[in-house]
Coordinates of C-alpha atoms in Angstrom, one line a residue:
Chain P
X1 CA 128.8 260.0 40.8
X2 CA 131.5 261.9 38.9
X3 CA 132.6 265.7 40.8
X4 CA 132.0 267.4 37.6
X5 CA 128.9 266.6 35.2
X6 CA 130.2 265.5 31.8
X7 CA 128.5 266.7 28.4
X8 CA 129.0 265.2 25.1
X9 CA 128.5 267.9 22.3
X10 CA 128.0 266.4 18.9
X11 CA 128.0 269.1 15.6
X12 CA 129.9 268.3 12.0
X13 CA 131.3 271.8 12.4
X14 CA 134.4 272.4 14.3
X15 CA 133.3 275.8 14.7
X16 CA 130.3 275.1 16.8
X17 CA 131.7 272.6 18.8
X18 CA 135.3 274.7 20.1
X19 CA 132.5 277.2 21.0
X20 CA 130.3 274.9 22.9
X21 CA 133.0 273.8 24.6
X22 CA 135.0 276.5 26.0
X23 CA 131.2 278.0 27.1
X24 CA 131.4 274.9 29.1
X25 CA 134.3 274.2 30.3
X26 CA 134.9 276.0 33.2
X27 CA 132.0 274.0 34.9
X28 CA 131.6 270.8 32.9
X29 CA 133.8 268.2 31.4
X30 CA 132.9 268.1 27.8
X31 CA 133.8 265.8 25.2
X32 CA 132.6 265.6 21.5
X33 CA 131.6 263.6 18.6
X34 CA 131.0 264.5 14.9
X35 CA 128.5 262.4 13.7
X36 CA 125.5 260.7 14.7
X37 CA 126.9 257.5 14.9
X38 CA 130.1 258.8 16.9
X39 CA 127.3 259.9 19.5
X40 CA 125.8 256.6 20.0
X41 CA 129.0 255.3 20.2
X42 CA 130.4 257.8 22.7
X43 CA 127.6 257.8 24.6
X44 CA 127.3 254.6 25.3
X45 CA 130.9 254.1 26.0
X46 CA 131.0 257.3 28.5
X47 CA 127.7 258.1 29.6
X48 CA 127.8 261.3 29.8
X49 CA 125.3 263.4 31.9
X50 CA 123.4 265.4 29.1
X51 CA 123.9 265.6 25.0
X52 CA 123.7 268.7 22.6
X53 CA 122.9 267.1 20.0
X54 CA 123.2 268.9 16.7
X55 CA 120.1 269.0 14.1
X56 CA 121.5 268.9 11.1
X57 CA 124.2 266.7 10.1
X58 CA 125.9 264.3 7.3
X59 CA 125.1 260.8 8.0
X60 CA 121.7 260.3 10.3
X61 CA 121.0 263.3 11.6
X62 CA 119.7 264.7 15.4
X63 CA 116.4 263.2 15.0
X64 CA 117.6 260.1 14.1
X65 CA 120.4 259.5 16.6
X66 CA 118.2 260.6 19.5
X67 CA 115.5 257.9 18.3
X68 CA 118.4 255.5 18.3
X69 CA 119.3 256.5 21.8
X70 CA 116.0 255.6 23.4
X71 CA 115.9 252.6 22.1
X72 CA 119.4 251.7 24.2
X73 CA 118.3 251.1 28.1
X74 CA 121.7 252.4 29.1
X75 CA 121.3 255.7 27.5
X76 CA 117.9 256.4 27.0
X77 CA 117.4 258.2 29.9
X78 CA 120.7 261.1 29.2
X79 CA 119.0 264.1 28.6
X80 CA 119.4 266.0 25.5
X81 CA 119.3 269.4 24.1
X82 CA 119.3 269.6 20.5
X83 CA 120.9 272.4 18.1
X84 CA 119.2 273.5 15.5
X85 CA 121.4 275.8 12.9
X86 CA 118.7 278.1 11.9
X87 CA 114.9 278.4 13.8
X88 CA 112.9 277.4 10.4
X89 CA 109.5 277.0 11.6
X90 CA 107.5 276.1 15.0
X91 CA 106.9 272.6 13.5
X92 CA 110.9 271.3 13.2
X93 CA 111.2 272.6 17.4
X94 CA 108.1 270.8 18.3
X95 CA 109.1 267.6 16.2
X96 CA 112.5 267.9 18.2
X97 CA 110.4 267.7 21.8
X98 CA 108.0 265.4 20.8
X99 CA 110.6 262.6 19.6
X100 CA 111.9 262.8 23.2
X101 CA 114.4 266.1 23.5
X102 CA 114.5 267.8 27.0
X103 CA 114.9 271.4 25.1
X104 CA 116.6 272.9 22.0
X105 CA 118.9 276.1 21.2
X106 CA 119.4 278.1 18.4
X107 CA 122.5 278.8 16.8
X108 CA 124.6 281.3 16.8
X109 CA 124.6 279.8 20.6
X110 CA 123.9 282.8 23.1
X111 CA 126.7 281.5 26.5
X112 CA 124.0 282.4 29.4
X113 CA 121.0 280.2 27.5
X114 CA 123.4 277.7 27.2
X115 CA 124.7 277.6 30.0
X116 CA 120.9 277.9 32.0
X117 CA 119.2 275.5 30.5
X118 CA 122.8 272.6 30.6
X119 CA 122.2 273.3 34.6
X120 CA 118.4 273.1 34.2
X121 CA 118.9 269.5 32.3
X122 CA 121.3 268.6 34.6
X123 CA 119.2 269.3 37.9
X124 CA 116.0 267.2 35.8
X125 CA 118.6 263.9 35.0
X126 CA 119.5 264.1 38.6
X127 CA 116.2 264.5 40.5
X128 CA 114.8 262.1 37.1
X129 CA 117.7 259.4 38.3
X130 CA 117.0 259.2 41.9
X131 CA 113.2 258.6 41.4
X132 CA 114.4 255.2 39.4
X133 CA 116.8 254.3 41.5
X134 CA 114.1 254.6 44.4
X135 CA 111.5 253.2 42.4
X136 CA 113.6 249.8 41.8
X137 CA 114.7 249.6 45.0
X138 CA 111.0 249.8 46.2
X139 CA 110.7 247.1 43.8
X140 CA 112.7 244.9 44.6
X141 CA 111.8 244.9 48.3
X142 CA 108.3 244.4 47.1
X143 CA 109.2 241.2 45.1
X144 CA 110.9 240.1 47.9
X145 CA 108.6 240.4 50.7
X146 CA 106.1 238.4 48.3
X147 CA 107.8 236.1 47.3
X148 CA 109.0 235.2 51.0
X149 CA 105.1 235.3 52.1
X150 CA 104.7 232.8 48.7
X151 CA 107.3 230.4 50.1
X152 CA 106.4 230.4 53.9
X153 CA 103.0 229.8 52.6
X154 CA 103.5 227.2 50.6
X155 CA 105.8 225.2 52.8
X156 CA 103.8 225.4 55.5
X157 CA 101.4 223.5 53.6
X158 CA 103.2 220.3 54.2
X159 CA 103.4 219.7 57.8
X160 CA 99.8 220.7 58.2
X161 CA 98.8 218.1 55.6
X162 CA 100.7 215.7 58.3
X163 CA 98.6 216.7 61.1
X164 CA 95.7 216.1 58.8
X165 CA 96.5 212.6 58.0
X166 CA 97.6 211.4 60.7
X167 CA 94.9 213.4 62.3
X168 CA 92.9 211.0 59.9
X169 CA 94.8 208.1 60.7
X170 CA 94.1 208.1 64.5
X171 CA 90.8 208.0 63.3
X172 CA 90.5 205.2 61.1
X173 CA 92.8 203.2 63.3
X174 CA 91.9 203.7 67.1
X175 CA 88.4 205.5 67.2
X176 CA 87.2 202.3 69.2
X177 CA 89.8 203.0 71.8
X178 CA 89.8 206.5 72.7
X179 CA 87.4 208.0 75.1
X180 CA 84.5 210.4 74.1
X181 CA 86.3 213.9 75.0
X182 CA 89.8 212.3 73.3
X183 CA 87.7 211.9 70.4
X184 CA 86.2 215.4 70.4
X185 CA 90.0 216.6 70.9
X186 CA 91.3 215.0 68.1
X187 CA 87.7 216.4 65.8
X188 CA 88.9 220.4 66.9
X189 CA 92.8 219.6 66.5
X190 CA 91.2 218.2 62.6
X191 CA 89.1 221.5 62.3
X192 CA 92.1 223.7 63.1
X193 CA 94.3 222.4 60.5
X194 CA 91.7 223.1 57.9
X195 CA 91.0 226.5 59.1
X196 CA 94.9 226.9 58.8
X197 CA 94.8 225.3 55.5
X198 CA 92.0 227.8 54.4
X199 CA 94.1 230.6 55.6
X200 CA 97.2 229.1 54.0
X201 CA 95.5 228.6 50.8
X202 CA 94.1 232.2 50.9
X203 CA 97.4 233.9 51.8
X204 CA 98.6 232.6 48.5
X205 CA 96.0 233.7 46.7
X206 CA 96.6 236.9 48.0
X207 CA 100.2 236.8 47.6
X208 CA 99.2 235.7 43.6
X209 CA 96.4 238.3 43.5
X210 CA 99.3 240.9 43.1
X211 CA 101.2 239.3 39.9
X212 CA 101.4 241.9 37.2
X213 CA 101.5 239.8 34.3
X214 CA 97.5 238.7 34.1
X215 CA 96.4 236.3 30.7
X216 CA 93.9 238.6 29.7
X217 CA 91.3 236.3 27.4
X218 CA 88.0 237.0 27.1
X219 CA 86.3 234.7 30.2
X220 CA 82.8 233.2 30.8
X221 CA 81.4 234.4 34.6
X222 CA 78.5 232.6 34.2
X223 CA 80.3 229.0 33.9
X224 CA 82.8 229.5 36.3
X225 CA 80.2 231.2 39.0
X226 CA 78.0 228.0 37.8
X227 CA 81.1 225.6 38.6
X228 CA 82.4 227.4 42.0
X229 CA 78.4 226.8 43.3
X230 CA 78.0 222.9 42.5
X231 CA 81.6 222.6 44.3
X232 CA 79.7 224.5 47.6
X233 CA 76.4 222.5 46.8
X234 CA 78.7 219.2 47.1
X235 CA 80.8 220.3 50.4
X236 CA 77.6 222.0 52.2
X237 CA 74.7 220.1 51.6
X238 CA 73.1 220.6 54.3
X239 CA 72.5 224.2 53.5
X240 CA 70.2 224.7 51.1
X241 CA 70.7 227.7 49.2
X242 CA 68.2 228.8 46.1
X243 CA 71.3 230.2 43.1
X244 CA 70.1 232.9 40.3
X245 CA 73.3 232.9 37.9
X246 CA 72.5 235.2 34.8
X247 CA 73.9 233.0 31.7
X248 CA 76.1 234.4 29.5
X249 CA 77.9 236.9 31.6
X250 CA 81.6 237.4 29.5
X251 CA 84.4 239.3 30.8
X252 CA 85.8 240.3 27.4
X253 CA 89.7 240.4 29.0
X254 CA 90.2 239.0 31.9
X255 CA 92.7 236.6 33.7
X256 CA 90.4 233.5 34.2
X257 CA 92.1 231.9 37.1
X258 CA 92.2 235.1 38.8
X259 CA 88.4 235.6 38.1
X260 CA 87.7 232.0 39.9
X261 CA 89.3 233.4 42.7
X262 CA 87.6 236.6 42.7
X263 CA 83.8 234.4 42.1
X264 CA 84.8 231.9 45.0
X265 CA 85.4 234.4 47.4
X266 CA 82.2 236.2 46.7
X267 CA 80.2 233.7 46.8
X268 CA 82.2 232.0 49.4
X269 CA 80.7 235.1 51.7
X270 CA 77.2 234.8 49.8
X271 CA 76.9 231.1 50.7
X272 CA 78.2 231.8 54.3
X273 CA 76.2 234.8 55.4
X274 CA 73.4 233.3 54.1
X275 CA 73.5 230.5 56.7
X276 CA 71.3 231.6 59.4
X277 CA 68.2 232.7 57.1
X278 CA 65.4 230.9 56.2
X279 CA 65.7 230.8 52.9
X280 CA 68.7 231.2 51.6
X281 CA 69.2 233.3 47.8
X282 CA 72.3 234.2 45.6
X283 CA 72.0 236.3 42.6
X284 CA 74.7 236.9 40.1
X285 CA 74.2 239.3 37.3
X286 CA 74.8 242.2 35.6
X287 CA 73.2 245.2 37.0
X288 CA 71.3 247.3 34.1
X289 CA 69.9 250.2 36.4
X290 CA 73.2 251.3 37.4
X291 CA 74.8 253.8 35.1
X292 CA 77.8 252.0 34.9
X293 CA 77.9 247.9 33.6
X294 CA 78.8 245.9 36.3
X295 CA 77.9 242.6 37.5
X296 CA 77.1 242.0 41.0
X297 CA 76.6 239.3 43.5
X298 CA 74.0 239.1 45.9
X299 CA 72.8 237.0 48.6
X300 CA 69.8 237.3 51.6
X301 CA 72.0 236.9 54.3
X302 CA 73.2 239.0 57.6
X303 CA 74.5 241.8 55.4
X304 CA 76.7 244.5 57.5
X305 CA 76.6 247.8 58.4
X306 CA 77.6 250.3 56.1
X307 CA 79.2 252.4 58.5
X308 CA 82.2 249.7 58.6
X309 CA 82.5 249.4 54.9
X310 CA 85.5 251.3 54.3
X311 CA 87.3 247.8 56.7
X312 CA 86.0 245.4 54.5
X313 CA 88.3 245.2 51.4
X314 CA 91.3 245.5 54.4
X315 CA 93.6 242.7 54.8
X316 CA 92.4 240.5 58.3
X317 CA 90.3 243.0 59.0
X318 CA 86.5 241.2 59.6
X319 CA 83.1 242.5 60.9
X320 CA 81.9 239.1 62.3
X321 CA 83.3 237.1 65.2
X322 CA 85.0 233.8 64.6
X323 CA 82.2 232.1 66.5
X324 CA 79.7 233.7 64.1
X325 CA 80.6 233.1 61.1
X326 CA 84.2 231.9 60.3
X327 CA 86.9 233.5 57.7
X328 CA 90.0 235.4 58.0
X329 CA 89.4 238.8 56.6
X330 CA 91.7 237.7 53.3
X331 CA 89.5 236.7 50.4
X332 CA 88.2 240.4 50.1
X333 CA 91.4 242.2 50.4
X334 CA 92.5 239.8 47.5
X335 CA 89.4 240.2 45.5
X336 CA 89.9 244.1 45.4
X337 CA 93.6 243.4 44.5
X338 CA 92.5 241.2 41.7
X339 CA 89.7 243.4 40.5
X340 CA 92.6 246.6 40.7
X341 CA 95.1 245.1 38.8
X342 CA 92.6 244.7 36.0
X343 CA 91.8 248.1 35.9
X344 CA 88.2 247.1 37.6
X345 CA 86.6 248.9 40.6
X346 CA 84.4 246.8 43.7
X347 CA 82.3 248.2 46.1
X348 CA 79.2 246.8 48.3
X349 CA 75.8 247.7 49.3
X350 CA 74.1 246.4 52.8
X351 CA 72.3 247.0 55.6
X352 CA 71.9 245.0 58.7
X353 CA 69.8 241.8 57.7
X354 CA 69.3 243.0 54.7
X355 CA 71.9 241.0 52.8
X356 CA 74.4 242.4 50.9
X357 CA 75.1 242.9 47.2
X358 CA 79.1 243.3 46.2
X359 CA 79.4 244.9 42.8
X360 CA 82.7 245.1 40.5
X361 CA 84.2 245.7 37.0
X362 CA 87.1 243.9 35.6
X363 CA 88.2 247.0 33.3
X364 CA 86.7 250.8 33.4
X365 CA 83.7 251.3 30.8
X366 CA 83.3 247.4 29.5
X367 CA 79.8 246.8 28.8
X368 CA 78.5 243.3 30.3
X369 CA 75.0 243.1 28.9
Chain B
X1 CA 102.1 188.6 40.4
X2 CA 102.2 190.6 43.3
X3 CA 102.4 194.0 42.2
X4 CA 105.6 196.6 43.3
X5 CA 105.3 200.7 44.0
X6 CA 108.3 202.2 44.4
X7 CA 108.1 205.4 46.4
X8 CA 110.5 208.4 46.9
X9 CA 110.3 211.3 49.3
X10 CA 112.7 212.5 51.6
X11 CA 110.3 213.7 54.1
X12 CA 109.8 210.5 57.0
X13 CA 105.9 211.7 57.7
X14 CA 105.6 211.6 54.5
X15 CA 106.6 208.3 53.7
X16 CA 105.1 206.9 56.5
X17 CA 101.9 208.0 55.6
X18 CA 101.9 207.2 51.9
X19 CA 102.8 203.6 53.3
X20 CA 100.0 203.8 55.0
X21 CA 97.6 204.8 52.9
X22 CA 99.0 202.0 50.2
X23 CA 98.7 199.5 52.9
X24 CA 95.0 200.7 52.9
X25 CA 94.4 200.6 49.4
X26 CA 93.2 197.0 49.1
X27 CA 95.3 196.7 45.6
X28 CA 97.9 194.5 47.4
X29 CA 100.8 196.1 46.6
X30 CA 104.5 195.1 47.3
X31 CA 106.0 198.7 48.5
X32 CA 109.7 199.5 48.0
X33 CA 110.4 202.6 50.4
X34 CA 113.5 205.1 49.2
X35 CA 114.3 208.1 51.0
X36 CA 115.7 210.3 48.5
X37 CA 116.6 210.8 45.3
X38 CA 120.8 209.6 45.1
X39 CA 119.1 206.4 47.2
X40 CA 116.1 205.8 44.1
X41 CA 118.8 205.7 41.7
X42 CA 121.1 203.8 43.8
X43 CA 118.3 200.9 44.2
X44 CA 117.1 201.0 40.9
X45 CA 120.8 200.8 39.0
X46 CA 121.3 197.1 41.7
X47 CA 118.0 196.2 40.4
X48 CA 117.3 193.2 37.9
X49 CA 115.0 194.0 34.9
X50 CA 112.3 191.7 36.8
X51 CA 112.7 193.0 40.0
X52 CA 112.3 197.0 38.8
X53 CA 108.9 198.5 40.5
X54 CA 105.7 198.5 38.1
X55 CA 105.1 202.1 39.4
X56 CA 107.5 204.9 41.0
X57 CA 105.7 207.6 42.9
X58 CA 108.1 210.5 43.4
X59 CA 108.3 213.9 45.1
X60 CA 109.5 216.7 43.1
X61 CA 111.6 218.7 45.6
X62 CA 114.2 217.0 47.1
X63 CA 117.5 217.9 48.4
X64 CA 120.8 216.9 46.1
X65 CA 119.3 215.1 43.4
X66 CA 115.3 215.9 43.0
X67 CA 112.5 214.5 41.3
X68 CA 113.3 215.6 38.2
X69 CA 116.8 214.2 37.8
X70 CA 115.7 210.9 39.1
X71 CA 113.0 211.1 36.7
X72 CA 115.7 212.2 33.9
X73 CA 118.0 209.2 35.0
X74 CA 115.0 206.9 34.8
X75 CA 114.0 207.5 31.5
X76 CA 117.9 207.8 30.0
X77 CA 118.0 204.4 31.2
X78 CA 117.2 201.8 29.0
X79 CA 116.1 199.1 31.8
X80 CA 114.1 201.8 33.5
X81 CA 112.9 203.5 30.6
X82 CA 109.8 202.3 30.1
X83 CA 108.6 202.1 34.0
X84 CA 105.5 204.4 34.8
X85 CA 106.0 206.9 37.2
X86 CA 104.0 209.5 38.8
X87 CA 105.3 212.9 40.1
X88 CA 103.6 213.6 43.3
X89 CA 104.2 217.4 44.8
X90 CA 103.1 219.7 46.8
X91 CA 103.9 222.5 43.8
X92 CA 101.4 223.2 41.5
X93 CA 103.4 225.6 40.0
X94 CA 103.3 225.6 35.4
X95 CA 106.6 225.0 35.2
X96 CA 107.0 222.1 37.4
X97 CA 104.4 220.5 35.7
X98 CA 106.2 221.6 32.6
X99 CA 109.0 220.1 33.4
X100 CA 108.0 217.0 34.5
X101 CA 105.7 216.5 31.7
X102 CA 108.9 217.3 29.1
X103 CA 111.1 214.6 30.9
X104 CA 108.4 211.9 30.3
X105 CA 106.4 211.5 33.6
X106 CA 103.4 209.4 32.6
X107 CA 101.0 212.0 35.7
X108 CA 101.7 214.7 37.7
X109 CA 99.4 214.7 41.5
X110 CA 99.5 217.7 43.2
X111 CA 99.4 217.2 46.8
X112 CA 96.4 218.7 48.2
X113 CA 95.6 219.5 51.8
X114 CA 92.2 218.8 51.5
X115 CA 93.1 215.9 49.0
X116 CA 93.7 212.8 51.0
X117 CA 92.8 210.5 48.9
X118 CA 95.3 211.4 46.0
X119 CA 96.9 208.0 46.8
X120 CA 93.9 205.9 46.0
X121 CA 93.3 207.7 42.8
X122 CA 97.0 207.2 42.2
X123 CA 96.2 203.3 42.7
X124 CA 93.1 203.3 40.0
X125 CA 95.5 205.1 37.4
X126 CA 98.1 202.6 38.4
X127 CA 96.0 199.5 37.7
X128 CA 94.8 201.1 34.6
X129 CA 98.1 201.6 32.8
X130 CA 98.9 198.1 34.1
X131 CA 95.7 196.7 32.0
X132 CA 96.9 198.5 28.9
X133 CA 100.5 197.0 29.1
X134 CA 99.2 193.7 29.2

């Protein structure tokens, strides 16, 4: 940070600029350019704090140099105040804002107004430059943190395949020999490590969820909602659950591997709160009361009481027991991360064994029907 | 002819249990054990064009020299060039995949947690690129 604020004045006329300049000097350094191209040069060499920037010049003129200045990352963000010779019309000083100038004077240049509105660009670059500088340092401690939580994640996935396998192995190998309660052991130490594998594989889901840079394409809900169902029909079944999947349901942009995740964890919790009824029932749609398209997903299960639902899109926060019903409170929070970051909204409707019905966009006003 | 799997992975559970499993698999296969990937290239160069594996499984992230420069080295090699191998990882991340794909593996198996079987499937493929070389 310099002691003194540096201004580059740019005008064609000598004049203008010795006048500029000893206005400014007793507070500022100042130093000058006569063209348009000088400017980009000097600025980019010196970066100076704030540019007058004269209007009318040989060579490109103020519009044109201040166009080429946003385009350079290292300058674009100087402020600059441009000087216009004569005040033609309203349309020339409204041009000069809209292409990106802070503020513009009129010559002949009045000190005080000069002077004024230098501090008042001055105080706007400053407060302007710490927001960025905070901004990318929250940043960066963002992209750090997540991709530590990626890394331990996904390292931890070895070793717990070990326990599996040999887990596994035991059980191939000696089942014969060990006693009943060894063998019941050796079933919960198996059923941990997949709970921990769940929760491993969730975590980096969630850590994923947050990625910025989504494939938006246009994505069929129906096919993958039909897909992520026969998986659960293969691993569950026992539990025999009657599915209603609307065909034809088309995200017109949306990530598709993000939309799998945000379909298996809904009807993950469809297909497991469904357990303990009778007969089981998920419905996936598009809802065409509501005033708004959305699809939803619905299932006949326990359902939960609305007074909680603010918790349930928090991260390990859960309204069952593990005994009930298992989970780890993550493939919600990533859900609503997912749905976010593509502009979408989710919310849910329930009521104590009643089931529940979780509705979402995947951008504001698309149209599903 | 008996048939030869080569397999790299610096990680000892690992190895063990792939041995294992490939013990299991019924195929009857001859298993060459190597424990990294300076020690793969170190056994391969010694090896005579007769004796080289009809199969190299290989883990991707290794200390020193990885999976990919082994895989590199294998296929710059003109008495290795033309030996299968598989890339078998725990990443399933593009650009591994990528990568592997660009430097000629003939698979890439992403180690699952819930996938324990990759190893037998790993045998099928095996015996099936065997039947179209002969």
């Amino acid at each position: 940070m310099r002691d003194r604020a540096l201004i580059l004045i740019v005008d064609d006329n000598p004049d203008n600029m010795d006048l500029a300049e000893q206005i400014l000097e007793d507070d500022y350094d100042t130093i000058t350019a006569e063209s348009g191209e000088d400017c980009l040069a000097i600025a980019t060499e010196k970066l100076p704090d704030l540019i007058l920037l004269d209007v009318q010049m040989p060579g490109i003129d103020g519009y044109e140099t201040l166009g080429r200045l946003l385009k350079i990352d290292l300058v674009k963000h100087i402020p600059v105040i441009f000087l216009s010779a004569r005040f033609r019309d309203q349309d020339r000083v409204i041009r000069g804002l809209e292409s990106g100038a802070l503020d513009y004077l009129t010559k002949p240049i009045e000190d005080d107004l000069l002077l004024t509105k230098v501090r008042v660009g001055l105080r706007i670059k400053k407060a302007e430059d710490e927001v960025r500088e905070q901004s990318r340092s929250l940043q960066l401690s963002n992209q750090t943190l997540e991709s530590f939580s990626y890394s331990a994640s996904h390292d931890l996935r070895a070793p717990l395949r070990h326990i599996c396998n040999y887990c596994e192995a035991l059980e191939e190998d000696y089942k014969a020999d060990l006693p009943e309660d060894a063998q019941f052991m050796l079933s919960r130490i198996r059923h941990s490590a997949a709970s921990m594998g769940t929760l491993i594989q969730d975590l980096l889901d969630f850590s994923r969820s947050s990625q910025a840079d989504l494939q938006l394409h246009r994505v069929d809900l129906s096919a993958i909602a039909q897909g992520i169902v026969d998986d659960f029909r293969d691993h569950d079944a026992e539990h025999d659950v009657t599915c209603h999947i609307e065909p034809n349901l088309i995200a017109p942009a949306a990530d598709e591997t993000m939309m799998r995740v945000v379909l298996r964890n809904l009807i993950d919790n469809a297909w497991k709160y469904s357990h303990k009824v009778e007969q089981p029932e998920i419905c996936i749609g598009t809802d065409k009361q509501a005033a708004d398209s959305c699809i939803y997903v619905r299932d006949n299960g326990v359902g939960f009481d609305m007074e909680y639902v603010d918790k349930l899109f928090k991260p390990f926060s859960r309204l069952h027991s593990e005994d009930e019903f298992e989970g780890n409170g993550i493939g919600l929070a990533t859900v609503e991360r997912i749905i976010s970051n593509h502009g979408g909204k989710i919310w849910a409707e329930s009521a104590i064994n009643q089931g529940a019905c979780f509705y979402f966009t995947t951008h504001e006003g698309v149209n599903y029907d | 002819m008996t048939k030869t799997m080569m397999f790299v992975d610096d990680n000892l559970d690992e190895r063990i249990l792939i041995k294992r499993r490939a013990n299991k698999s019924g195929v009857g296969l001859r298993l060459i054990e190597s424990s990294g990937g300076q020690d793969a290239i170190d056994q391969l160069f010694v090896m005579k064009k007769d004796e080289l594996p009809s199969i190299i499984l290989l883990d991707l992230k290794m200390p020193k020299i990885d999976g990919l420069q082994v895989l590199k080295w294998i296929r710059d090699n003109k008495k290795t060039s033309n030996v299968p191998v598989v890339m078998f990882s725990t990443s399933d991340d593009e650009q591994d995949i990528a990568n592997s794909y660009d430097l000629g593996v003939n698979s890439y198996v992403v180690k699952d947690i819930n996938h324990q079987n990759c190893l037998d499937i790993l045998c099928l493929y095996w015996t099936e690129i065997n039947e179209h070389m002969h």
